[in-house]
Phi, psi and omega in degrees: 000120182272144176249143181281121181278140178281130179291132181289343182245129174258134190267336184226132178234127178285159180297341179275353177107349177292145181240145185221150180275334183230156177298322181299318179295319179298314181294321178296317177298316181299318179294313187284317187271332187240356178069025179277142174255126182254127183257000000 
């Protein structure tokens, strides 16, 4: 059984302090939590 390893480096950090591994996760968070529209 393989376990998913946590990456030691986070690539994207929102201005609110949330951290994300991918741009997609960051943008989704920005839309949902902050009401930002990304074009």
